[in-house]
Coordinates of C-alpha atoms in Angstrom, one line a residue:
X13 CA -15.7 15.1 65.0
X14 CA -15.8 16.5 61.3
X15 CA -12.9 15.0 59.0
X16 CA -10.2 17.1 58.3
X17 CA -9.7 18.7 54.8
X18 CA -7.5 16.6 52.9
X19 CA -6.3 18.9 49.7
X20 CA -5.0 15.7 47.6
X21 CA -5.4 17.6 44.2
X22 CA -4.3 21.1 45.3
X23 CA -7.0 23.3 47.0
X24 CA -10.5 23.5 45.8
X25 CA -11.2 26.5 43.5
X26 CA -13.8 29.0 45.0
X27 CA -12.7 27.4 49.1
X28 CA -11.3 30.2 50.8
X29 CA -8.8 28.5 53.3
X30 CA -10.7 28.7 56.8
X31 CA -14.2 29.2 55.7
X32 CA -16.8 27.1 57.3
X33 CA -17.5 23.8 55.7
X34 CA -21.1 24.8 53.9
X35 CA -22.0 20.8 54.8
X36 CA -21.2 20.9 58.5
X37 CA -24.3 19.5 60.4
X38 CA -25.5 17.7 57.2
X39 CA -26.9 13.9 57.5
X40 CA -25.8 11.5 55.4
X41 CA -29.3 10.6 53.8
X42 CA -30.5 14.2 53.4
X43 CA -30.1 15.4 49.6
X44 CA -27.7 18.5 49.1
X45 CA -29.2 21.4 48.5
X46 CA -29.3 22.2 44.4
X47 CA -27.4 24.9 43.4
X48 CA -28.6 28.5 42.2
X49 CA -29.4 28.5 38.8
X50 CA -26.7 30.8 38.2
X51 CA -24.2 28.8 39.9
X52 CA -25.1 25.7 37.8
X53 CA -25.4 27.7 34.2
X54 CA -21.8 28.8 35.1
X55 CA -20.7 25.1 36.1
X56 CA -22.0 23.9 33.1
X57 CA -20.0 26.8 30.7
X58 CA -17.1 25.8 32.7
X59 CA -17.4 21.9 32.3
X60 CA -18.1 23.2 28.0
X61 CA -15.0 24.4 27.9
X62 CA -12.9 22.6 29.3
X63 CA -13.6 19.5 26.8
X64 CA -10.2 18.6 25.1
X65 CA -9.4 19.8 21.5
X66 CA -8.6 17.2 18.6
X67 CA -6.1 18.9 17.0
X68 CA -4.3 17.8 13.6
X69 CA -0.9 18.7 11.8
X70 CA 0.8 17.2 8.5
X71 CA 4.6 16.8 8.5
X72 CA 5.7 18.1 4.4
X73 CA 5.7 14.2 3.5
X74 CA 2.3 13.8 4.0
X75 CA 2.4 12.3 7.5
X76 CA -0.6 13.2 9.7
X77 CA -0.7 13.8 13.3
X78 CA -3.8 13.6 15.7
X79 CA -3.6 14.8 19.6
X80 CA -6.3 15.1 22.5
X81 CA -4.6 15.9 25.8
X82 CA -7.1 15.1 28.3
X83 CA -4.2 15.8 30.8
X84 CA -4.0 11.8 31.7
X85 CA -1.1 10.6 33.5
X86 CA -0.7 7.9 30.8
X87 CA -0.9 8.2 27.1
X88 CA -1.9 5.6 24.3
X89 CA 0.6 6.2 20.9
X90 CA -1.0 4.8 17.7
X91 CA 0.8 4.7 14.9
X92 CA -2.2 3.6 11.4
X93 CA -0.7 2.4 8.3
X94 CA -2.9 2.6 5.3
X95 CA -2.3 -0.7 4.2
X96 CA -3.7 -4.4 4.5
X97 CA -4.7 -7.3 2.9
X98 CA -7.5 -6.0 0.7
X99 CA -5.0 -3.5 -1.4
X100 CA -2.8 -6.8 -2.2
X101 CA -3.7 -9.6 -4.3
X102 CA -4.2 -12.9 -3.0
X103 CA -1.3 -14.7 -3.6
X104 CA 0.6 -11.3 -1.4
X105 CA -2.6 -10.6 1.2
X106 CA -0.2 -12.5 4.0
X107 CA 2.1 -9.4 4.2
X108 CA 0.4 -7.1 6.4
X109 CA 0.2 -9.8 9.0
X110 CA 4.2 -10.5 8.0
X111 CA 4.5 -6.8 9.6
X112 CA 2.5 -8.0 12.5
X113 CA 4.6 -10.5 13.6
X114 CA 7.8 -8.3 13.2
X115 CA 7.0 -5.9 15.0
X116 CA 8.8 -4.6 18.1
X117 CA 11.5 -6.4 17.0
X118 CA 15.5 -5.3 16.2
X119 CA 15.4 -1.4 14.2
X120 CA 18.8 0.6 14.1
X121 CA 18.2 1.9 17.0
X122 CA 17.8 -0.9 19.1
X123 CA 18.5 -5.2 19.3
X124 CA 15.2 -7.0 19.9
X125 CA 16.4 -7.8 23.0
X126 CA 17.4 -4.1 24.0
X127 CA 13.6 -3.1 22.5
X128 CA 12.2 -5.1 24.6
X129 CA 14.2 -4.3 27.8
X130 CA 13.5 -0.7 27.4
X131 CA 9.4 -1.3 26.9
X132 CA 10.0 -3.6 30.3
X133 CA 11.7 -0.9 32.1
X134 CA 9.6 2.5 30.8
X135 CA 6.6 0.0 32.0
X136 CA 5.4 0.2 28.3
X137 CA 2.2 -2.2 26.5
X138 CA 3.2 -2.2 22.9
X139 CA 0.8 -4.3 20.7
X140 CA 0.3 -4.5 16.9
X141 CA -2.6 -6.1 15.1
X142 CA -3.6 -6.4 11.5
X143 CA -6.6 -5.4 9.3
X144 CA -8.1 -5.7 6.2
X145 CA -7.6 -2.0 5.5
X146 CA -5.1 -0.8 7.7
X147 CA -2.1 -2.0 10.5
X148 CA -1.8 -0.4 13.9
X149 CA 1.6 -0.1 16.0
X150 CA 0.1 0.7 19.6
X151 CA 2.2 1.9 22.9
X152 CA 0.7 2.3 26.5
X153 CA 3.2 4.9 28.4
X154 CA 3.2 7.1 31.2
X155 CA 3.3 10.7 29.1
X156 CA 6.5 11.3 30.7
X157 CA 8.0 8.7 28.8
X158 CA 6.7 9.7 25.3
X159 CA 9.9 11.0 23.9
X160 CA 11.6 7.6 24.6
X161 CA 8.3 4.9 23.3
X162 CA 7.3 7.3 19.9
X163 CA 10.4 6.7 17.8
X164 CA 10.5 3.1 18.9
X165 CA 7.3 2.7 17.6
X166 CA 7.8 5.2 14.3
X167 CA 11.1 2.8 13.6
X168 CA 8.6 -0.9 12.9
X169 CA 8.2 0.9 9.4
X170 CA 11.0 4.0 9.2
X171 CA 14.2 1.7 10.3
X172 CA 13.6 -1.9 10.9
X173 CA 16.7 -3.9 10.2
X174 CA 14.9 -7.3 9.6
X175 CA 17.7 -9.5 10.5
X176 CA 17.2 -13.3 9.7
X177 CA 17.0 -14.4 13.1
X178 CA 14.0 -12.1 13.9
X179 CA 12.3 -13.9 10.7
X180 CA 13.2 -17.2 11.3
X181 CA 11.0 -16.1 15.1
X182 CA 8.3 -15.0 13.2
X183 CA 7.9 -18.0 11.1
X184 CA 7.8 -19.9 14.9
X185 CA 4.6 -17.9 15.6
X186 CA 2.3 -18.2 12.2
X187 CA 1.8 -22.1 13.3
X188 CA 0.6 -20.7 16.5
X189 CA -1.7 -17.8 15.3
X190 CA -3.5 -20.9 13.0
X191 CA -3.9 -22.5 15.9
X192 CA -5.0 -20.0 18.0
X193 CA -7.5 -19.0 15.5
X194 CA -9.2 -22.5 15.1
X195 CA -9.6 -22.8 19.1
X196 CA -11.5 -19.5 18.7
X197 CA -14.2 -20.2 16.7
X198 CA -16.0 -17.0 16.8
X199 CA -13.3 -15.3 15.0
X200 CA -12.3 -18.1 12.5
X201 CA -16.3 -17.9 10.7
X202 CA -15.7 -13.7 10.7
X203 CA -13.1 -15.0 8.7
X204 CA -14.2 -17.5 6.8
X205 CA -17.4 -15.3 6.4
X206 CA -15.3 -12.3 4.8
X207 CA -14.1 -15.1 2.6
X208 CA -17.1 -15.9 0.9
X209 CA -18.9 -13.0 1.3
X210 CA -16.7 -11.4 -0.7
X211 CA -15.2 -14.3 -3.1
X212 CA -11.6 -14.3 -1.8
X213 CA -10.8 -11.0 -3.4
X214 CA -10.3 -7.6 -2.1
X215 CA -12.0 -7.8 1.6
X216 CA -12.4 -11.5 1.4
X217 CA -8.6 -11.8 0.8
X218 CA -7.2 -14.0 4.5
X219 CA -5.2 -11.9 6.7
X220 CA -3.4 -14.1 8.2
X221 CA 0.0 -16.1 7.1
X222 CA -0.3 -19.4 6.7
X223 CA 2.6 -22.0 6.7
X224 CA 2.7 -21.9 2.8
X225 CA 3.3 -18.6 2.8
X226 CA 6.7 -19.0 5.0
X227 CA 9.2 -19.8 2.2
X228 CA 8.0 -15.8 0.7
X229 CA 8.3 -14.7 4.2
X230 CA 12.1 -13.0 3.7
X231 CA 13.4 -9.9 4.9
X232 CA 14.0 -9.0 1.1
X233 CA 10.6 -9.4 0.4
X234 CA 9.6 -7.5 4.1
X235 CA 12.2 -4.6 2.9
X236 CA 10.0 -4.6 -0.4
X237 CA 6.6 -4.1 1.4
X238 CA 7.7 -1.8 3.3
X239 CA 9.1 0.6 0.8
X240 CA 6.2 0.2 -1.7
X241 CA 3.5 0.3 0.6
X242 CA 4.5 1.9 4.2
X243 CA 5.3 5.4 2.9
X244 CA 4.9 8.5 4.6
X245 CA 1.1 10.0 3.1
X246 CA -0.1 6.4 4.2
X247 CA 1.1 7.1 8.3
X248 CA -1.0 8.3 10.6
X249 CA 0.6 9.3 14.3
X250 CA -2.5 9.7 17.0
X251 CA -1.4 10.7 20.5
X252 CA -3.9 11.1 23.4
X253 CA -3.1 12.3 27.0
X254 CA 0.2 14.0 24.9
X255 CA 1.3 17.3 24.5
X256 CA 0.2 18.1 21.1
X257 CA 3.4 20.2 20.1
X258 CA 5.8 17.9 22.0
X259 CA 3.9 15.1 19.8
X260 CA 5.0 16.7 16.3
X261 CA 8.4 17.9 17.0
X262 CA 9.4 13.9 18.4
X263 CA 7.8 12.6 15.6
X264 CA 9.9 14.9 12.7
X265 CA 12.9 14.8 14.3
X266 CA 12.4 10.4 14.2
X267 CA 11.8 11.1 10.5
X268 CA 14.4 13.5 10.1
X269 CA 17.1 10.7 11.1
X270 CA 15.4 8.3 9.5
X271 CA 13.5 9.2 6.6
X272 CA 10.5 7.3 5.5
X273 CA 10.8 5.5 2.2
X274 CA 9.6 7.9 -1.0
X275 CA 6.9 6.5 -3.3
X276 CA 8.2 5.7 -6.6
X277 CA 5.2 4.9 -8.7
X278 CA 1.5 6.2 -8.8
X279 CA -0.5 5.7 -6.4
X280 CA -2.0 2.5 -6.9
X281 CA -6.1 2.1 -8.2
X282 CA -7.5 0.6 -5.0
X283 CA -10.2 -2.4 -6.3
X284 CA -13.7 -1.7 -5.3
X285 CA -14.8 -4.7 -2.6
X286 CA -17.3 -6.5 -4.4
X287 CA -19.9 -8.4 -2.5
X288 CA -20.6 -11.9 -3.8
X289 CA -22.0 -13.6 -0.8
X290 CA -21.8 -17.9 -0.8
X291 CA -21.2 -20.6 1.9
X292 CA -18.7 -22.5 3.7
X293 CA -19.2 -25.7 5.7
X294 CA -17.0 -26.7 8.2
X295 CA -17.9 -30.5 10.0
X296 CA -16.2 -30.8 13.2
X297 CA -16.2 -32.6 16.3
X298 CA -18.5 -30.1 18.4
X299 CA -21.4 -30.6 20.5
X300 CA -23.1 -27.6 18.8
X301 CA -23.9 -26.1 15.6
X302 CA -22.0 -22.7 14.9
X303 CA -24.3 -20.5 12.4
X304 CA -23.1 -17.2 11.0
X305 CA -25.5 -15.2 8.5
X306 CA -24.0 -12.0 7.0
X307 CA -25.4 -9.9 4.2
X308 CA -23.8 -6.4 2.8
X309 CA -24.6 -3.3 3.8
X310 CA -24.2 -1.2 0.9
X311 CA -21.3 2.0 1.4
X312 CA -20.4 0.6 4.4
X313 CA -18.9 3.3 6.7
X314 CA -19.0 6.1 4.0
X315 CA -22.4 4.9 3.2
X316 CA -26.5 5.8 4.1
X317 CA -26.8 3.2 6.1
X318 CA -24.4 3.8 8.5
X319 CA -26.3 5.2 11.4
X320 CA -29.6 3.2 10.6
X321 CA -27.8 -0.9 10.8
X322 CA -25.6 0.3 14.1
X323 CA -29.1 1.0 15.5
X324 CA -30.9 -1.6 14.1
X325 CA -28.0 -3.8 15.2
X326 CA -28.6 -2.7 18.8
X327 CA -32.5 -2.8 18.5
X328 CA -31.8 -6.8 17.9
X329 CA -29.1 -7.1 20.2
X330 CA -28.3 -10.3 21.5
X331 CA -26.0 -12.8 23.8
X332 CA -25.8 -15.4 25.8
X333 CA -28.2 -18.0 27.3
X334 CA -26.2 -18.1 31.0
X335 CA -25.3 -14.6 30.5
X336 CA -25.7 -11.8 33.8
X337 CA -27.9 -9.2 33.7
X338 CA -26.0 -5.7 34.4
X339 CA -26.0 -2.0 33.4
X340 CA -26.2 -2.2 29.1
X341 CA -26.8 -5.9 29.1
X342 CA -29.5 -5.5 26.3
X343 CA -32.2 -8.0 28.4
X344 CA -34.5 -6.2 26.4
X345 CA -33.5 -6.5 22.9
X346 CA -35.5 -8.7 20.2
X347 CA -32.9 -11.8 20.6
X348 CA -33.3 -12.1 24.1
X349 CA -37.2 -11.6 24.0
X350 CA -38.1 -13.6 21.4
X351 CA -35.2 -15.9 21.0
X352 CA -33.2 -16.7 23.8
X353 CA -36.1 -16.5 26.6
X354 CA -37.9 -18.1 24.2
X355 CA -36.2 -21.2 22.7
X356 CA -33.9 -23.6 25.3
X357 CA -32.5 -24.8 22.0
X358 CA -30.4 -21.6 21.6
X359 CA -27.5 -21.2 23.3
X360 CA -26.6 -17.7 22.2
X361 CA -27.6 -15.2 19.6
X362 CA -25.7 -12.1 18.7
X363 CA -26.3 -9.6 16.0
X364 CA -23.6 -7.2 15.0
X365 CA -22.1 -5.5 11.7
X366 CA -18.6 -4.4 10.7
X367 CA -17.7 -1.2 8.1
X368 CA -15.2 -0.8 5.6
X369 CA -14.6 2.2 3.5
X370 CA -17.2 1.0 0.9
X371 CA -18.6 -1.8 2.0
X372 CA -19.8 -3.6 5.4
X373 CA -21.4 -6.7 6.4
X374 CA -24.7 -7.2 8.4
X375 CA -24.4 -10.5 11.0
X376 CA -26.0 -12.3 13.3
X377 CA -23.8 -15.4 14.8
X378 CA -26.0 -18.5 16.9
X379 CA -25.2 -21.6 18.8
X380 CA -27.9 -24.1 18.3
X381 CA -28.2 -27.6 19.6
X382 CA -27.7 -29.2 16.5
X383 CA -30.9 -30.8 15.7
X384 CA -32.7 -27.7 15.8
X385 CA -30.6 -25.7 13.1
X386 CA -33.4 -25.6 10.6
X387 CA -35.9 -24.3 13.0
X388 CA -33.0 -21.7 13.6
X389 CA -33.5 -20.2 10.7
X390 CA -37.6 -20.0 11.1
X391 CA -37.0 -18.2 14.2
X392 CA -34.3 -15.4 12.8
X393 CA -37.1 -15.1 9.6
X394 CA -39.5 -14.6 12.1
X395 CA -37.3 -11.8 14.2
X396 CA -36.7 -10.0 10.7
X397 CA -40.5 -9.6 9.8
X398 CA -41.0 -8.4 13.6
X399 CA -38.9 -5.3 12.8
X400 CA -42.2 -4.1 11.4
X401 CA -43.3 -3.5 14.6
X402 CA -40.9 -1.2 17.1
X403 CA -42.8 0.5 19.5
X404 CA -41.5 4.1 20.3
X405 CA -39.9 2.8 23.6
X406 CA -37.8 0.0 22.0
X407 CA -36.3 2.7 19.6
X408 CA -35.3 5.1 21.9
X409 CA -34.0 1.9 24.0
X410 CA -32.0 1.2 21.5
X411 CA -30.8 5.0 21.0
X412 CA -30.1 5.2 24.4
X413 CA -28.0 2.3 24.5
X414 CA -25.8 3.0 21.6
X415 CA -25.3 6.4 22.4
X416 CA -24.1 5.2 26.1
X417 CA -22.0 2.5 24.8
X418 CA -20.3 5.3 22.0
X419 CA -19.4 7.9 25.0
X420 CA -18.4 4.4 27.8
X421 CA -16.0 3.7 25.2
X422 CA -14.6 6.9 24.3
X423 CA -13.5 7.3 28.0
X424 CA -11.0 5.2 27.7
X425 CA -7.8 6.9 26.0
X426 CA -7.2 3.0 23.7
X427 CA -10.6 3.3 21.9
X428 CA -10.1 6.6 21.6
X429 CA -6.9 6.7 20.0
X430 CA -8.0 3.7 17.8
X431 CA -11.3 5.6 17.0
X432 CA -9.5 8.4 15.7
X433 CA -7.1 6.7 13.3
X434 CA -10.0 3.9 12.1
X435 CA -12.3 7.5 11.4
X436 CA -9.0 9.0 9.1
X437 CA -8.5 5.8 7.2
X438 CA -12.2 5.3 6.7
X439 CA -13.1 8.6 5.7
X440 CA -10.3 10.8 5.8
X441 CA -12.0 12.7 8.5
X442 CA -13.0 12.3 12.4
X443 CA -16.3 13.0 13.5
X444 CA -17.2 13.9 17.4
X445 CA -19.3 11.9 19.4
X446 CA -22.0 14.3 19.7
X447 CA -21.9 14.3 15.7
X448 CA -22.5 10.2 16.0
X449 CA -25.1 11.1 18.5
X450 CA -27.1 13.8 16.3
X451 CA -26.8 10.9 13.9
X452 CA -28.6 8.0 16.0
X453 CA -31.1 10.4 17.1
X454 CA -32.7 11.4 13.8
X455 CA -33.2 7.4 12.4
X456 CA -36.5 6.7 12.5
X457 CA -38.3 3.0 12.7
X458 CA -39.1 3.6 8.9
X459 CA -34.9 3.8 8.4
X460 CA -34.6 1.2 10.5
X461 CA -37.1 -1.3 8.0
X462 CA -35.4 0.3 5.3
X463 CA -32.2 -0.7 6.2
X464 CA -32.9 -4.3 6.8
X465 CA -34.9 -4.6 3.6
X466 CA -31.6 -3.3 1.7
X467 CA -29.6 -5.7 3.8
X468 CA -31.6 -9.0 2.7
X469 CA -31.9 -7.9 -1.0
X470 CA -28.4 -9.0 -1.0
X471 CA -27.2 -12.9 -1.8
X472 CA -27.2 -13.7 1.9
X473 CA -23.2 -15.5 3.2
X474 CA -23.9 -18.6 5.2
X475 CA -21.1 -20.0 7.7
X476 CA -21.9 -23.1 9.8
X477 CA -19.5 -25.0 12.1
X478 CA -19.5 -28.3 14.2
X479 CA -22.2 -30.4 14.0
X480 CA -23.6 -29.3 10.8
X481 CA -25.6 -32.5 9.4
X482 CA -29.1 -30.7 10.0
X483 CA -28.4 -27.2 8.2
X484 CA -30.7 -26.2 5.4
X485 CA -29.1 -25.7 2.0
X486 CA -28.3 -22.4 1.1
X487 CA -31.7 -22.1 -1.0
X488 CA -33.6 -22.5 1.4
X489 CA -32.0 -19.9 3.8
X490 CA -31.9 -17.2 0.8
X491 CA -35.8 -18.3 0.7
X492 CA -36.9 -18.1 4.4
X493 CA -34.8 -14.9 5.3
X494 CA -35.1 -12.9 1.8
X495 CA -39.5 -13.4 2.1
X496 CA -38.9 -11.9 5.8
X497 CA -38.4 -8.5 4.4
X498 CA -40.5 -6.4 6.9

């Protein structure tokens, strides 16, 4: 007996109530029949234009706002201020993460405790995390709820009252974010690598607080911050699944009762990053050796080389030894071939890059059994002089894959939200993923080599961790990797 029809969205468009089921009768493994061309041309107009519109306002002081409605039943809230712990100076780079770990927390409108009871009952996510060039306040909301979750988030920088119990809090947690950051080692050499990549100035200035920085950690010295550097041409409001109108008129009526704080001095010559490169050595009690190589890409995200390194950073690729294969896994990459398939020794092998506004750094992170970090370094020399041979296949592999991973990510509404505000502080503008994907198709294997070569003409960073006894000086890395120019 054929199912009955079960209109769960509304009725069908085109399905005249009554008419015969066009699939009556038809197995399971038979194909459908295709389409008329006609029929699919008009699908495929359809599906055109019904992809959501960016769309983009600016309140009169200077505030921008980004929508997408893609009609979601919850909506992701982003609030980007242009600030971090590159525009300060070292002594004052622990701020931004200061914000961090205030945030969500008492504002006139509500207590701490109130804030948090209302983000419990809307069934709210609300996150912040630090960067070197920008903060993001972040909110996970059904869309209904919008007008309630927006002006709690606008008020961590428009009307936070700071009170000294809330400090005293934060102070509890920077112990704990040290901590947490030493059991994750990973992250603590992309930290130590920014360090001495860039000489512990501008982007190699530490984001996070440490305990020395606690008797400067003061709600006067907070209420300073944020007037000087949390002003309203430096906020960015993105809203996606949100009505874009609904979007502007909550977020100038939250500034009309609380006014952001003016700027009262020029706007402030922003230091050029300047790319030193260097080493750090860390012994510690670990069964392996920790290796992180970085070298500068030159422009970072505003730069040439943009397009070429996220592709040649693909082509390479990389992971782990037990890892499981799976859709995207990158099996096929040059560090599973030629590294990891290759050499027991190696425990995993990544290579990866990360952009700034003019400047950007070109990795590849390892886990070696420690006796074997020298020959480490013979094996990545020997991977860079192989980029001189792609084949056609392992290009368009590595197309292929990025392009994949750009639109996989962009489905969720989080990335997207984040991708649109990381775009405006970058660049000042947002670009579409079919623009990124026009991009990676025209590199060549020629801009790939070129790329690289710029990469290692650079004084290379060295990081290594754990059992480091058997790790070449830095000469002799800068040697082996800068002759592997392909």
């Amino acid at each position: 007996e054929e199912l009955p029809e079960l209109a769960l969205s509304g009725p069908r468009p085109g399905r005249v109530p009554g008419a015969p089921n066009p699939f009556a009768g038809l197995p399971l493994d038979a194909s459908v029949p295709a389409p008329a061309p006609e029929s699919a041309r008009e699908g495929a107009a359809a599906a055109a234009s019904e992809v959501p519109e960016t769309r983009f306002a600016q309140l009169p002081c200077g505030t921008r706002i980004v929508g997408v409605d893609r009609q979601g039943l919850c909506s992701s809230l982003g609030l980007f201020v242009h600030t971090g712990s590159r525009y300060e100076p070292p002594s004052r780079a622990w701020m931004p993460h200061a914000l961090e770990l205030m945030a969500f927390r008492s504002s006139a409108h509500l207590s701490h405790m109130r804030t948090m009871k209302t983000l419990e009952q809307l069934g709210a996510a609300a996150t912040c995390r630090v960067g070197r060039e920008d903060i993001l306040y972040q909110v996970d909301v059904l869309r209904e709820y919008v007008p309630v979750a927006l002006p709690l988030m606008l008020a961590n920088v428009l009307c936070p009252t700071l009170v000294q119990a809330d400090v005293e809090e934060a102070h509890q947690a920077v112990a704990d974010v040290q901590r947490n950051l030493e059991e994750n080692t990973e992250g603590l050499l992309s930290e130590l690598l920014h360090v001495a990549a860039y000489g512990g100035k501008t982007l190699g200035n530490t984001v996070y607080a440490r305990e020395e920085d606690i008797p400067n950690f003061t709600p006067e010295t907070l209420r300073e911050y944020i007037a000087s550097e949390c002003t309203p041409d430096r906020l960015i409001v993105v809203g996606v699944n949100v009505d874009f109108d609904q979007l502007c008129q909550w977020t100038a009526w939250s500034f009309a009762d609380f006014p952001a704080p003016e700027r009262k001095s020029k706007e402030p010559v922003v230091e050029p990053a300047v790319y030193t490169g260097g080493e750090h050595r860390v012994a510690a009690s670990n069964p392996l050796c920790h290796l992180m190589f970085g070298w500068e890409v030159p422009g970072g995200w505003n730069g040439e080389l943009l397009a070429a390194i996220t592709v040649l950073q693909m082509f390479l690729g990389g992971g782990g030894s037990f890892s499981t294969g799976g859709p995207g896994k990158g099996m096929h990459t040059r560090m599973y071939t030629e590294v990891l398939n290759r050499h027991h020794w190696v425990e995993s092998c990544q290579a990866s890059s990360v952009m700034y506004a003019d400047s950007g750094l070109f990795t590849v992170y390892a886990t070696v059994v420690p006796r074997h970090a020298g020959d480490f370094v013979n094996v990545l020399a020997r991977i860079f002089r192989g980029v001189a041979h792609i084949s056609a296949q392992e290009l368009r592999r590595a197309k292929n894959a990025l392009k994949s991973s750009i639109h996989m990510n962009l489905e969720m509404r989080a990335v997207m939200m984040e991708d649109i505000g990381r775009q405006l502080v970058l660049s000042g503008r947002v670009g579409t993923a079919q623009e990124f994907g026009a991009m990676v198709d025209a590199v060549t294997v020629e801009d790939l080599q070129r790329a690289l070569r710029l990469c290692l003409r650079s004084e290379p960073t060295l990081l290594a961790y754990g059992a480091i006894e058997q790790v070449p000086p830095l000469a002799r890395v800068k040697s082996l990797l800068g002759g592997a120019v392909p």
